[in-house]
Coordinates of C-alpha atoms and ligand atoms in Angstrom, one line a residue:
X1 CA 51.0 189.3 53.4
X2 CA 49.8 188.8 49.7
X3 CA 45.9 187.4 49.5
X4 CA 46.5 184.9 47.4
X5 CA 42.9 184.0 47.6
X6 CA 41.9 187.0 45.2
X7 CA 44.3 185.1 42.8
X8 CA 42.1 181.8 43.0
X9 CA 43.0 181.7 39.1
X10 CA 42.6 178.9 36.8
X11 CA 41.1 178.2 33.5
X12 CA 37.7 178.7 34.3
X13 CA 37.7 180.9 36.9
X14 CA 39.5 184.6 37.5
X15 CA 38.2 185.2 40.6
X16 CA 36.4 184.3 44.0
X17 CA 33.1 185.7 43.3
X18 CA 32.7 186.1 47.1
X19 CA 35.7 188.3 47.2
X20 CA 34.5 191.0 44.8
X21 CA 34.2 194.5 46.1
X22 CA 33.9 198.2 44.5
X23 CA 37.2 198.3 43.6
X24 CA 36.8 195.3 41.1
X25 CA 34.1 197.4 39.2
X26 CA 34.8 197.3 35.5
X27 CA 37.0 194.3 35.4
X28 CA 35.8 191.1 33.0
X29 CA 35.6 188.2 35.5
X30 CA 35.2 184.3 35.5
X31 CA 33.2 183.1 38.2
X32 CA 32.4 179.2 39.3
X33 CA 30.2 178.3 42.4
X34 CA 26.4 177.1 43.6
X35 CA 23.1 178.8 42.5
X36 CA 22.1 179.8 46.2
X37 CA 19.1 181.7 45.3
X38 CA 17.2 182.5 41.9
X39 CA 14.9 185.7 41.6
X40 CA 12.8 185.7 38.2
X41 CA 11.4 189.0 37.8
X42 CA 10.6 188.5 34.1
X43 CA 12.9 190.5 32.0
X44 CA 15.4 190.7 34.8
X45 CA 16.9 187.4 36.8
X46 CA 19.0 187.4 39.4
X47 CA 21.2 184.6 40.3
X48 CA 23.3 184.6 44.1
X49 CA 26.5 182.8 43.0
X50 CA 28.0 181.3 46.1
X51 CA 31.4 180.1 46.4
X52 CA 34.2 179.4 48.7
X53 CA 34.7 183.0 49.9
X54 CA 30.8 184.3 49.8
X55 CA 27.8 185.2 48.0
X56 CA 28.0 187.6 45.0
X57 CA 24.5 189.0 42.6
X58 CA 24.6 188.2 39.0
X59 CA 22.1 189.5 36.5
X60 CA 20.9 188.2 33.5
X61 CA 18.7 191.1 31.5
X62 CA 17.7 191.5 28.0
X63 CA 20.8 192.5 26.5
X64 CA 21.3 188.4 26.3
X65 CA 17.8 187.2 25.8
X66 CA 19.1 183.4 25.7
X67 CA 21.1 183.7 29.0
X68 CA 18.0 185.1 30.2
X69 CA 16.4 182.2 29.3
X70 CA 18.8 179.9 30.3
X71 CA 19.0 181.6 34.0
X72 CA 15.4 180.7 34.1
X73 CA 15.7 177.4 34.5
X74 CA 18.6 177.2 36.9
X75 CA 17.5 175.9 40.5
X76 CA 19.2 175.8 43.9
X77 CA 22.9 174.0 44.2
X78 CA 23.3 173.7 40.3
X79 CA 27.0 174.4 39.6
X80 CA 27.8 176.7 37.1
X81 CA 30.4 179.0 35.7
X82 CA 29.4 183.0 34.5
X83 CA 31.4 185.4 32.9
X84 CA 31.0 188.9 32.8
X85 CA 31.7 192.4 33.9
X86 CA 31.6 193.9 37.6
X87 CA 29.6 196.8 38.2
X88 CA 28.9 199.2 40.9
X89 CA 25.1 198.5 42.1
X90 CA 22.7 201.9 41.7
X91 CA 23.1 203.2 45.6
X92 CA 19.7 202.5 46.0
X93 CA 20.1 198.4 45.5
X94 CA 23.4 198.6 47.9
X95 CA 23.5 195.1 50.3
X96 CA 24.6 196.3 53.6
X97 CA 24.4 192.7 54.5
X98 CA 26.4 190.8 51.9
X99 CA 30.3 192.2 51.9
X100 CA 29.6 191.7 48.4
X101 CA 26.5 194.3 48.5
X102 CA 28.2 197.1 46.2
X103 CA 28.5 195.2 43.2
X104 CA 27.2 192.6 40.7
X105 CA 28.3 190.9 38.1
X106 CA 26.6 191.5 34.3
X107 CA 26.2 187.8 32.7
X108 CA 27.3 187.9 29.5
X109 CA 28.1 183.9 29.7
X110 CA 27.0 181.1 31.5
X111 CA 27.5 177.4 31.9
X112 CA 25.7 174.8 33.7
X113 CA 28.7 172.6 34.8
X114 CA 26.0 170.2 37.0
X115 CA 22.8 170.6 37.8
X116 CA 21.8 169.2 41.3
X117 CA 19.1 167.5 43.2
X118 CA 16.8 169.4 45.5
X119 CA 18.8 169.1 48.7
X120 CA 17.3 167.8 51.9
X121 CA 18.2 171.8 53.4
X122 CA 18.6 175.1 52.5
X123 CA 22.6 175.9 52.6
X124 CA 22.2 178.9 54.6
X125 CA 22.3 180.2 58.5
X126 CA 21.3 179.6 60.3
X127 CA 20.6 175.8 59.2
X128 CA 17.0 174.6 59.3
X129 CA 17.4 171.1 59.9
X130 CA 17.9 168.6 62.6
X131 CA 21.7 167.6 63.2
X132 CA 20.8 164.0 61.9
X133 CA 20.0 165.2 58.7
X134 CA 22.8 167.7 58.7
X135 CA 25.2 164.7 59.2
X136 CA 23.8 162.3 56.5
X137 CA 24.3 165.0 54.1
X138 CA 27.6 166.1 55.3
X139 CA 28.7 167.6 52.1
X140 CA 25.4 169.8 51.7
X141 CA 25.8 170.9 55.3
X142 CA 29.2 171.9 55.0
X143 CA 28.4 174.6 52.2
X144 CA 26.9 176.6 54.7
X145 CA 29.4 179.7 55.2
X146 CA 29.2 179.4 58.7
X147 CA 31.3 175.7 58.2
X148 CA 33.4 177.1 56.0
X149 CA 34.7 179.6 58.3
X150 CA 35.3 177.3 61.0
X151 CA 36.7 174.6 58.4
X152 CA 38.8 177.5 57.6
X153 CA 39.9 178.4 61.2
X154 CA 41.0 175.1 61.7
X155 CA 43.2 175.0 58.7
X156 CA 44.3 178.7 60.2
X157 CA 45.4 177.2 64.0
X158 CA 47.1 174.5 62.8
X159 CA 49.0 176.8 60.4
X160 CA 49.7 179.0 63.1
X161 CA 50.5 176.1 65.3
X162 CA 53.0 174.8 63.3
X163 CA 54.4 177.9 62.7
X164 CA 54.9 178.9 66.3
X165 CA 56.5 175.6 67.5
X166 CA 58.6 175.6 64.7
X167 CA 59.5 179.0 65.8
X168 CA 60.7 177.9 68.9
X169 CA 62.5 175.0 67.8
X170 CA 60.4 172.3 67.8
X171 CA 60.0 169.5 64.8
X172 CA 56.8 167.9 63.5
X173 CA 57.4 164.3 63.2
X174 CA 55.1 161.7 62.9
X175 CA 54.6 158.3 64.7
X176 CA 52.7 154.8 64.1
X177 CA 48.9 154.6 64.0
X178 CA 49.4 151.4 63.7
X179 CA 50.9 151.0 67.0
X180 CA 51.2 149.3 70.2
X181 CA 48.3 149.7 73.1
X182 CA 49.2 153.1 74.8
X183 CA 47.6 153.8 77.9
X184 CA 45.5 157.0 78.5
X185 CA 42.7 154.9 80.3
X186 CA 40.2 154.4 77.7
X187 CA 39.9 151.1 75.7
X188 CA 41.5 150.7 72.5
X189 CA 40.4 150.2 69.1
X190 CA 41.9 147.1 67.5
X191 CA 43.2 146.2 64.3
X192 CA 43.7 142.6 63.4
X193 CA 46.8 141.7 61.8
X194 CA 46.1 139.7 58.5
X195 CA 50.1 138.3 58.5
X196 CA 50.1 137.4 62.1
X197 CA 46.7 135.9 62.7
X198 CA 45.2 136.1 66.6
X199 CA 47.8 139.5 66.9
X200 CA 46.2 143.1 67.0
X201 CA 47.2 146.6 66.5
X202 CA 45.9 148.7 68.6
X203 CA 45.2 152.6 67.6
X204 CA 47.0 155.0 69.5
X205 CA 44.9 156.6 72.2
X206 CA 47.9 158.9 71.7
X207 CA 51.3 158.6 71.1
X208 CA 52.1 159.2 74.5
X209 CA 55.1 156.3 74.4
X210 CA 56.5 157.1 71.0
X211 CA 56.6 160.9 72.1
X212 CA 58.8 160.1 75.2
X213 CA 61.1 157.7 73.2
X214 CA 61.9 160.4 70.8
X215 CA 63.3 162.3 73.6
X216 CA 65.2 159.2 74.5
X217 CA 66.3 159.0 70.8
X218 CA 67.8 163.2 71.3
X219 CA 64.9 164.8 69.4
X220 CA 64.5 167.0 72.0
X221 CA 61.6 169.2 71.3
X222 CA 58.6 167.0 69.4
X223 CA 55.2 168.5 68.1
X224 CA 52.4 166.5 65.6
X225 CA 49.3 167.6 65.1
X226 CA 48.0 163.9 65.4
X227 CA 45.0 161.7 65.5
X228 CA 44.1 160.0 68.8
X229 CA 41.7 157.0 69.4
X230 CA 39.9 155.8 71.9
X231 CA 36.9 153.5 72.1
X232 CA 34.8 155.7 75.0
X233 CA 31.1 155.5 75.7
X234 CA 30.6 159.0 73.9
X235 CA 29.5 162.0 76.2
X236 CA 28.4 164.9 73.5
X237 CA 32.1 166.6 73.7
X238 CA 33.8 163.2 72.8
X239 CA 34.7 161.5 69.5
X240 CA 36.3 158.2 68.9
X241 CA 38.7 160.0 66.8
X242 CA 40.0 163.5 67.6
X243 CA 42.9 165.4 67.2
X244 CA 45.8 166.5 69.3
X245 CA 48.5 169.4 69.4
X246 CA 51.0 166.6 70.9
X247 CA 54.0 168.5 72.5
X248 CA 56.8 167.3 74.2
X249 CA 60.1 168.7 75.3
X250 CA 63.7 167.4 77.0
X251 CA 65.6 168.9 80.0
X252 CA 62.7 171.1 81.3
X253 CA 60.5 171.6 83.8
X254 CA 56.8 172.5 84.4
X255 CA 58.0 176.2 84.3
X256 CA 59.0 175.9 80.5
X257 CA 55.7 173.9 79.6
X258 CA 53.6 176.8 80.6
X259 CA 55.3 179.8 79.1
X260 CA 55.5 177.4 76.1
X261 CA 51.7 176.6 76.0
X262 CA 51.2 180.5 77.2
X263 CA 52.9 181.8 74.2
X264 CA 50.9 179.1 71.7
X265 CA 47.4 179.6 73.0
X266 CA 48.3 183.7 72.5
X267 CA 49.8 183.1 68.7
X268 CA 46.5 181.0 68.6
X269 CA 43.6 183.7 69.5
X270 CA 45.6 186.0 67.5
X271 CA 43.9 184.3 64.8
X272 CA 40.5 185.7 65.7
X273 CA 41.7 188.8 66.7
X274 CA 41.6 188.2 70.8
X275 CA 44.4 189.5 73.1
X276 CA 45.3 186.8 75.1
X277 CA 47.0 187.9 78.7
X278 CA 50.3 185.9 79.9
X279 CA 51.2 184.6 82.0
X280 CA 47.8 183.0 82.5
X281 CA 46.5 182.3 86.1
X282 CA 47.2 179.1 87.5
X283 CA 45.4 177.2 90.5
X284 CA 46.6 174.1 92.1
X285 CA 43.9 171.0 92.1
X286 CA 43.2 171.4 95.7
X287 CA 42.2 175.3 95.2
X288 CA 40.2 174.5 92.6
X289 CA 38.2 171.9 94.0
X290 CA 37.8 173.8 97.0
X291 CA 37.2 177.3 95.3
X292 CA 34.8 175.7 92.2
X293 CA 34.2 172.1 93.2
X294 CA 35.7 171.0 90.0
X295 CA 39.2 170.8 88.1
X296 CA 37.8 172.7 85.2
X297 CA 36.5 175.9 86.8
X298 CA 34.8 178.5 84.2
X299 CA 36.7 181.9 85.6
X300 CA 33.7 183.6 83.5
X301 CA 31.8 182.9 86.1
X302 CA 32.0 184.7 89.1
X303 CA 31.4 183.7 92.7
X304 CA 33.0 180.9 94.4
X305 CA 32.4 178.0 96.9
X306 CA 32.2 179.0 101.1
X307 CA 33.5 176.7 103.7
X308 CA 31.0 176.4 106.6
X309 CA 32.1 173.4 108.4
X310 CA 33.8 175.7 111.0
X311 CA 30.8 178.1 111.5
X312 CA 28.4 174.8 111.5
X313 CA 30.1 173.4 114.6
X314 CA 27.2 174.2 116.8
X315 CA 24.5 174.2 114.5
X316 CA 21.2 172.6 115.4
X317 CA 19.7 171.2 112.7
X318 CA 20.5 167.4 112.8
X319 CA 21.4 166.5 109.2
X320 CA 24.2 169.1 109.8
X321 CA 25.3 167.6 113.3
X322 CA 25.1 164.3 111.4
X323 CA 27.3 164.7 108.8
X324 CA 30.0 167.1 110.5
X325 CA 29.9 164.3 113.8
X326 CA 31.1 162.0 111.0
X327 CA 33.9 163.8 109.6
X328 CA 31.6 165.7 106.7
X329 CA 31.9 168.9 105.9
X330 CA 28.7 172.0 105.2
X331 CA 29.8 173.8 101.6
X332 CA 27.7 176.6 100.7
X333 CA 27.2 178.7 97.3
X334 CA 26.0 182.2 96.5
X335 CA 23.4 182.1 93.6
X336 CA 23.1 186.1 92.7
X337 CA 19.4 187.3 92.2
X338 CA 18.0 183.7 92.2
X339 CA 15.6 183.9 95.4
X340 CA 12.6 184.0 92.8
X341 CA 13.1 180.5 92.0
X342 CA 10.0 178.6 93.3
X343 CA 9.4 175.5 94.8
X344 CA 9.3 173.3 91.9
X345 CA 12.6 174.7 90.5
X346 CA 14.9 174.1 94.1
X347 CA 13.2 170.4 93.7
X348 CA 14.5 170.0 90.2
X349 CA 18.2 171.3 91.7
X350 CA 17.7 168.8 94.2
X351 CA 16.8 165.8 91.8
X352 CA 20.0 167.0 89.8
X353 CA 21.9 167.2 93.0
X354 CA 21.1 163.7 93.6
X355 CA 22.2 162.8 90.6
X356 CA 25.4 164.1 91.4
X357 CA 26.0 161.7 94.6
X358 CA 24.2 164.2 96.9
X359 CA 21.2 163.4 99.6
X360 CA 19.8 166.7 98.4
X361 CA 20.2 170.3 98.8
X362 CA 19.6 172.7 101.3
X363 CA 18.8 176.5 100.1
X364 CA 18.0 179.5 102.4
X365 CA 16.4 182.9 100.9
X366 CA 16.2 186.3 102.9
X367 CA 12.9 188.1 101.7
X368 CA 11.5 189.3 104.7
X369 CA 13.4 187.1 106.8
X370 CA 15.5 184.2 106.6
X371 CA 13.3 181.1 104.8
X372 CA 14.6 177.9 104.1
X373 CA 13.3 173.8 104.0
X374 CA 15.6 173.4 106.7
X375 CA 14.9 174.5 110.1
X376 CA 18.1 177.3 110.5
X377 CA 17.7 179.2 113.8
X378 CA 18.1 183.1 113.0
X379 CA 21.8 183.7 113.4
X380 CA 22.8 180.1 111.7
X381 CA 20.9 181.8 108.8
X382 CA 22.8 184.6 109.2
X383 CA 26.5 183.3 109.3
X384 CA 25.2 181.3 106.5
X385 CA 24.3 184.5 104.7
X386 CA 27.1 186.2 105.4
X387 CA 29.9 183.8 104.9
X388 CA 28.7 183.2 101.5
X389 CA 28.7 186.9 101.0
X390 CA 25.0 186.8 99.8
X391 CA 22.6 189.9 99.2
X392 CA 18.7 190.0 99.5
X393 CA 17.9 188.7 96.0
X394 CA 20.3 186.1 96.3
X395 CA 19.8 182.3 96.7
X396 CA 22.2 180.4 98.9
X397 CA 22.3 176.6 98.3
X398 CA 24.1 174.5 100.9
X399 CA 25.3 171.0 100.9
X400 CA 26.3 168.8 104.0
X401 CA 28.1 165.8 102.8
X402 CA 31.7 164.2 102.9
X403 CA 34.1 166.8 101.2
X404 CA 34.1 164.9 97.9
X405 CA 30.3 164.9 96.8
X406 CA 30.0 168.6 98.2
X407 CA 32.3 170.1 96.2
X408 CA 31.3 168.6 92.6
X409 CA 27.8 169.4 93.5
X410 CA 28.4 172.3 94.2
X411 CA 30.7 173.2 91.6
X412 CA 27.7 172.0 89.3
X413 CA 25.6 174.2 90.4
X414 CA 27.6 176.6 90.2
X415 CA 28.1 176.0 85.9
X416 CA 24.3 175.4 85.8
X417 CA 23.4 178.3 87.8
X418 CA 25.2 181.5 87.6
X419 CA 25.8 183.0 84.2
X420 CA 29.4 183.9 82.8
X421 CA 30.1 187.0 83.4
X422 CA 29.1 189.2 79.8
X423 CA 32.7 191.2 79.4
X424 CA 35.3 188.3 79.6
X425 CA 34.8 185.9 76.2
X426 CA 38.1 183.9 77.5
X427 CA 38.9 182.9 81.0
X428 CA 41.7 180.6 81.1
X429 CA 43.8 178.6 83.7
X430 CA 46.2 176.4 84.6
X431 CA 45.7 173.8 87.0
X432 CA 48.2 172.2 88.7
X433 CA 49.4 169.5 91.4
X434 CA 46.7 166.7 90.4
X435 CA 47.0 164.1 92.3
X436 CA 49.2 161.3 91.1
X437 CA 46.5 157.9 91.5
X438 CA 43.0 158.2 92.5
X439 CA 40.7 155.0 93.5
X440 CA 38.6 153.8 91.3
X441 CA 35.6 152.1 92.5
X442 CA 34.5 150.4 89.3
X443 CA 38.3 148.7 89.1
X444 CA 38.6 148.5 92.9
X445 CA 41.7 149.5 92.8
X446 CA 44.4 152.7 92.3
X447 CA 44.5 154.2 89.0
X448 CA 46.6 156.9 87.4
X449 CA 44.8 160.4 87.4
X450 CA 46.5 161.2 84.1
X451 CA 49.0 158.1 83.0
X452 CA 51.5 156.1 84.6
X453 CA 54.5 157.8 83.1
X454 CA 53.5 161.0 85.1
X455 CA 56.1 161.9 87.6
X456 CA 55.4 162.4 91.4
X457 CA 56.4 165.5 93.2
X458 CA 60.0 164.8 94.1
X459 CA 58.9 165.7 97.4
X460 CA 56.2 163.3 97.8
X461 CA 58.2 160.4 96.6
X462 CA 58.7 159.0 100.0
X463 CA 54.8 158.6 100.7
X464 CA 54.6 156.3 97.4
X465 CA 54.6 153.3 99.7
X466 CA 52.9 154.4 102.7
X467 CA 50.4 157.0 101.5
X468 CA 50.4 156.8 97.5
X469 CA 46.7 158.5 97.5
X470 CA 48.3 161.7 99.0
X471 CA 51.1 161.4 96.3
X472 CA 50.8 164.7 94.3
X473 CA 52.4 164.6 90.5
X474 CA 54.2 167.5 88.2
X475 CA 50.9 167.0 86.3
X476 CA 48.8 170.1 84.8
X477 CA 45.9 170.9 83.0
X478 CA 44.9 173.6 81.0
X479 CA 41.1 174.8 81.4
X480 CA 39.6 177.5 79.4
X481 CA 35.8 178.8 79.8
X482 CA 35.3 175.1 81.7
X483 CA 36.7 173.2 79.2
X484 CA 39.9 171.5 79.8
X485 CA 41.4 172.1 76.4
X486 CA 44.8 170.4 77.3
X487 CA 46.9 168.4 80.1
X488 CA 50.3 167.1 80.5
X489 CA 53.2 166.1 82.7
X490 CA 56.7 166.1 83.7
X491 CA 57.5 162.0 83.1
X492 CA 59.3 160.0 85.3
X493 CA 62.8 159.6 83.5
X494 CA 63.9 156.7 86.0
X495 CA 63.7 152.9 85.5
X496 CA 63.4 152.3 89.2
X497 CA 60.7 154.9 89.9
X498 CA 58.9 153.9 86.6
X499 CA 58.8 150.5 87.5
X500 CA 57.5 151.0 91.3
X501 CA 54.8 153.3 89.7
X502 CA 53.4 150.6 87.8
X503 CA 53.3 148.2 90.6
X504 CA 51.6 150.4 92.9
X505 CA 49.3 150.3 89.9
X506 CA 48.8 146.4 90.7
X507 CA 50.6 145.3 87.2
X508 CA 53.0 142.2 87.6
X509 CA 56.2 142.0 86.3
X510 CA 55.1 139.8 83.6
X511 CA 52.0 142.3 82.8
X512 CA 54.5 145.3 82.9
X513 CA 56.6 143.4 80.6
X514 CA 54.1 142.2 78.1
X515 CA 52.6 146.4 78.0
X516 CA 55.6 148.5 78.2
X517 CA 58.3 146.0 77.8
X518 CA 60.4 147.8 74.9
X519 CA 59.6 151.1 76.7
X520 CA 61.0 150.1 80.4
X521 CA 64.0 148.9 78.5
X522 CA 64.6 152.3 76.4
X523 CA 64.5 154.2 80.0
X524 CA 67.5 152.4 80.9
X525 CA 69.7 153.8 78.0
X526 CA 70.3 157.4 78.9
X527 CA 67.0 159.1 78.9
X528 CA 67.0 163.0 79.7
X529 CA 64.4 164.6 81.8
X530 CA 61.5 165.8 80.2
X531 CA 57.9 166.3 79.6
X532 CA 55.3 167.6 77.5
X533 CA 51.4 168.1 77.0
X534 CA 48.8 167.7 74.7
X535 CA 46.0 170.3 73.8
X536 CA 42.6 169.3 72.4
X537 CA 43.1 170.9 69.1
X538 CA 39.0 170.4 68.3
X539 CA 38.3 171.6 71.3
X540 CA 40.4 175.2 70.7
X541 CA 38.9 175.3 67.5
X542 CA 35.9 175.3 68.8
X543 CA 36.4 178.1 70.7
X544 CA 38.0 179.9 68.7
X545 CA 35.2 179.3 66.1
X546 CA 32.5 180.2 68.9
X547 CA 30.9 177.0 68.6
X548 CA 29.5 174.9 71.4
X549 CA 30.1 171.5 70.1
X550 CA 33.5 170.2 68.6
X551 CA 31.4 168.0 66.1
X552 CA 30.7 171.7 64.3
X553 CA 34.6 171.9 63.8
X554 CA 35.2 168.8 62.5
X555 CA 34.5 168.0 59.0
X556 CA 33.1 164.6 59.2
X557 CA 32.2 163.8 63.1
X558 CA 31.0 160.5 64.3
X559 CA 27.4 161.1 66.1
X560 CA 27.4 160.4 69.8
X561 CA 26.8 157.0 69.5
X562 CA 30.0 156.9 67.3
X563 CA 28.3 156.2 64.0
X564 CA 29.7 158.1 60.5
X565 CA 25.8 159.1 59.2
X566 CA 27.3 160.2 55.9
X567 CA 29.4 156.8 55.1
X568 CA 27.1 154.9 57.3
X569 CA 30.3 153.2 59.4
X570 CA 30.8 151.1 61.0
X571 CA 29.7 148.2 58.5
X572 CA 29.7 144.8 58.2
X573 CA 32.5 143.0 56.5
X574 CA 32.5 140.2 54.1
X575 CA 32.8 136.4 55.2
X576 CA 36.2 136.6 52.6
X577 CA 37.9 139.7 54.7
X578 CA 36.7 137.9 58.0
X579 CA 38.4 134.7 56.9
X580 CA 41.6 136.5 56.1
X581 CA 42.0 138.0 59.2
X582 CA 41.3 134.3 60.9
X583 CA 38.1 135.9 62.3
X584 CA 35.1 134.3 63.4
X585 CA 31.9 135.9 64.4
X586 CA 30.2 134.9 67.8
X587 CA 26.7 134.1 66.5
Ligands
LIG601 N1 49.4 161.7 76.2 C1 48.5 162.9 77.4 C2 46.8 162.6 76.7 O1 46.9 162.6 75.8 C3 49.1 164.4 77.3 C4 50.6 164.4 77.5 O2 50.3 163.3 78.9 O3 50.9 164.7 77.0 O4 46.1 162.9 77.6

């Protein structure tokens, strides 16, 4: 494909300076960009000129004393236009660290297009500024090469997604942002209606009901790269608005979704030259919890949780006996080469385990005999040691508790203590067969694990009335390096079944009608079997860009406390605006 960036042509610029290479030597070029750096050697001035594609050296010399003097007055981040011939550098002056390091441009013309105040931090990688400062001056932060790269990668990933899905027969269809509440388990962002005072639009938590409605309308294969809005307490990897690759398809089963997404991920990771082997591996939710203590396992980390419950049946220590007697379990994890952890460090781990809900952890070492905080006899210790596959320099961590506590605690410690294997860059897995419902202590009722439109497995439908918490869903997540990067399900397309699920979730007929009236009605007008998925586009781009926070790949992100430090939103509004909306603030 022709590289159109090289053309970059317009009246002020003939090429991006960052693209100049030895083959351009001899050409007269017009460049535009920002002053990265200036070195004044008296009768010679070097200016590093930065544009979107990189940095190139401009030389001002005594052939043009007027320009030399003008160049001396340039400052960091001034915006300039330069004209002149490209020439090869003297071999001794070649800079191997710069892509343009074999060439430079000899200035024959210089125009200052704009001056700049001294920037609050240098435009350079790695950045030497705290995140808050970067966010306040995001426009300067985004000038850094790594940011330019990340945002471009985002564009390339979006383009690749569109091309791939279009090639598979999908249509990109927009759905409203001023919408009715869509349930994804978070709080809605509300937008007051001026025309209908006292009524509100909700910004969609996802286009879930719309995309299902499109299936009812016969569009068959839909996608959209779409913004979603969720007013949740933010953790580091959440944003109040984020982008999904949203997909829905008709007349399909789970295998169709897996195959589509496997292909899409392979296409996306090709953007960074990574070959992803497909089909991607799969784990059921139960397997994932049993082996890794989480539904988002990082499979770059080797090592699995061992179940010691059966072996521990005759163990003497009272804590273990008590837990087992009340139906609990004993689970263990081998932490390679961690025998050197000090008492203090082990105590800290114990504290962390407590934060995760455990009563504590038991550790076991085997250096000149077994050592543990717990009085295990030699045979007991050996059983544990062998079952977890531990070696001399290792540490074994044990949790005796209810299964729902023991597994996540060890899952957390696995991620915390065992580094990922160095050879594997990206480890994907599908996690399938999630429970349809879970118990929420907070709400004191049954809630959906995914959302209420998720279909139960056909074989579990008889359990809906008797044992709803045992019903498995036709739902799946796709996980990479311990991040959930997507999730979806085959949906309920039967009116009666949908109504039943709403009622199990404790919605009265009236609430169902208010919240989902149109949708339930639509289900009755010829709904095809359908299913889909949504992929977290920010997170995917983060993985592609090799960043460790989604904020790094979102042009204008919010802070973890939902503020935009650049614009100062959210902000107060005028009395007049409130009046127009029929709103009054509580004092
Ligand atoms: N709407 C769901 C979500 O945003 C994804 C899906 O079920 O397709 O998580």
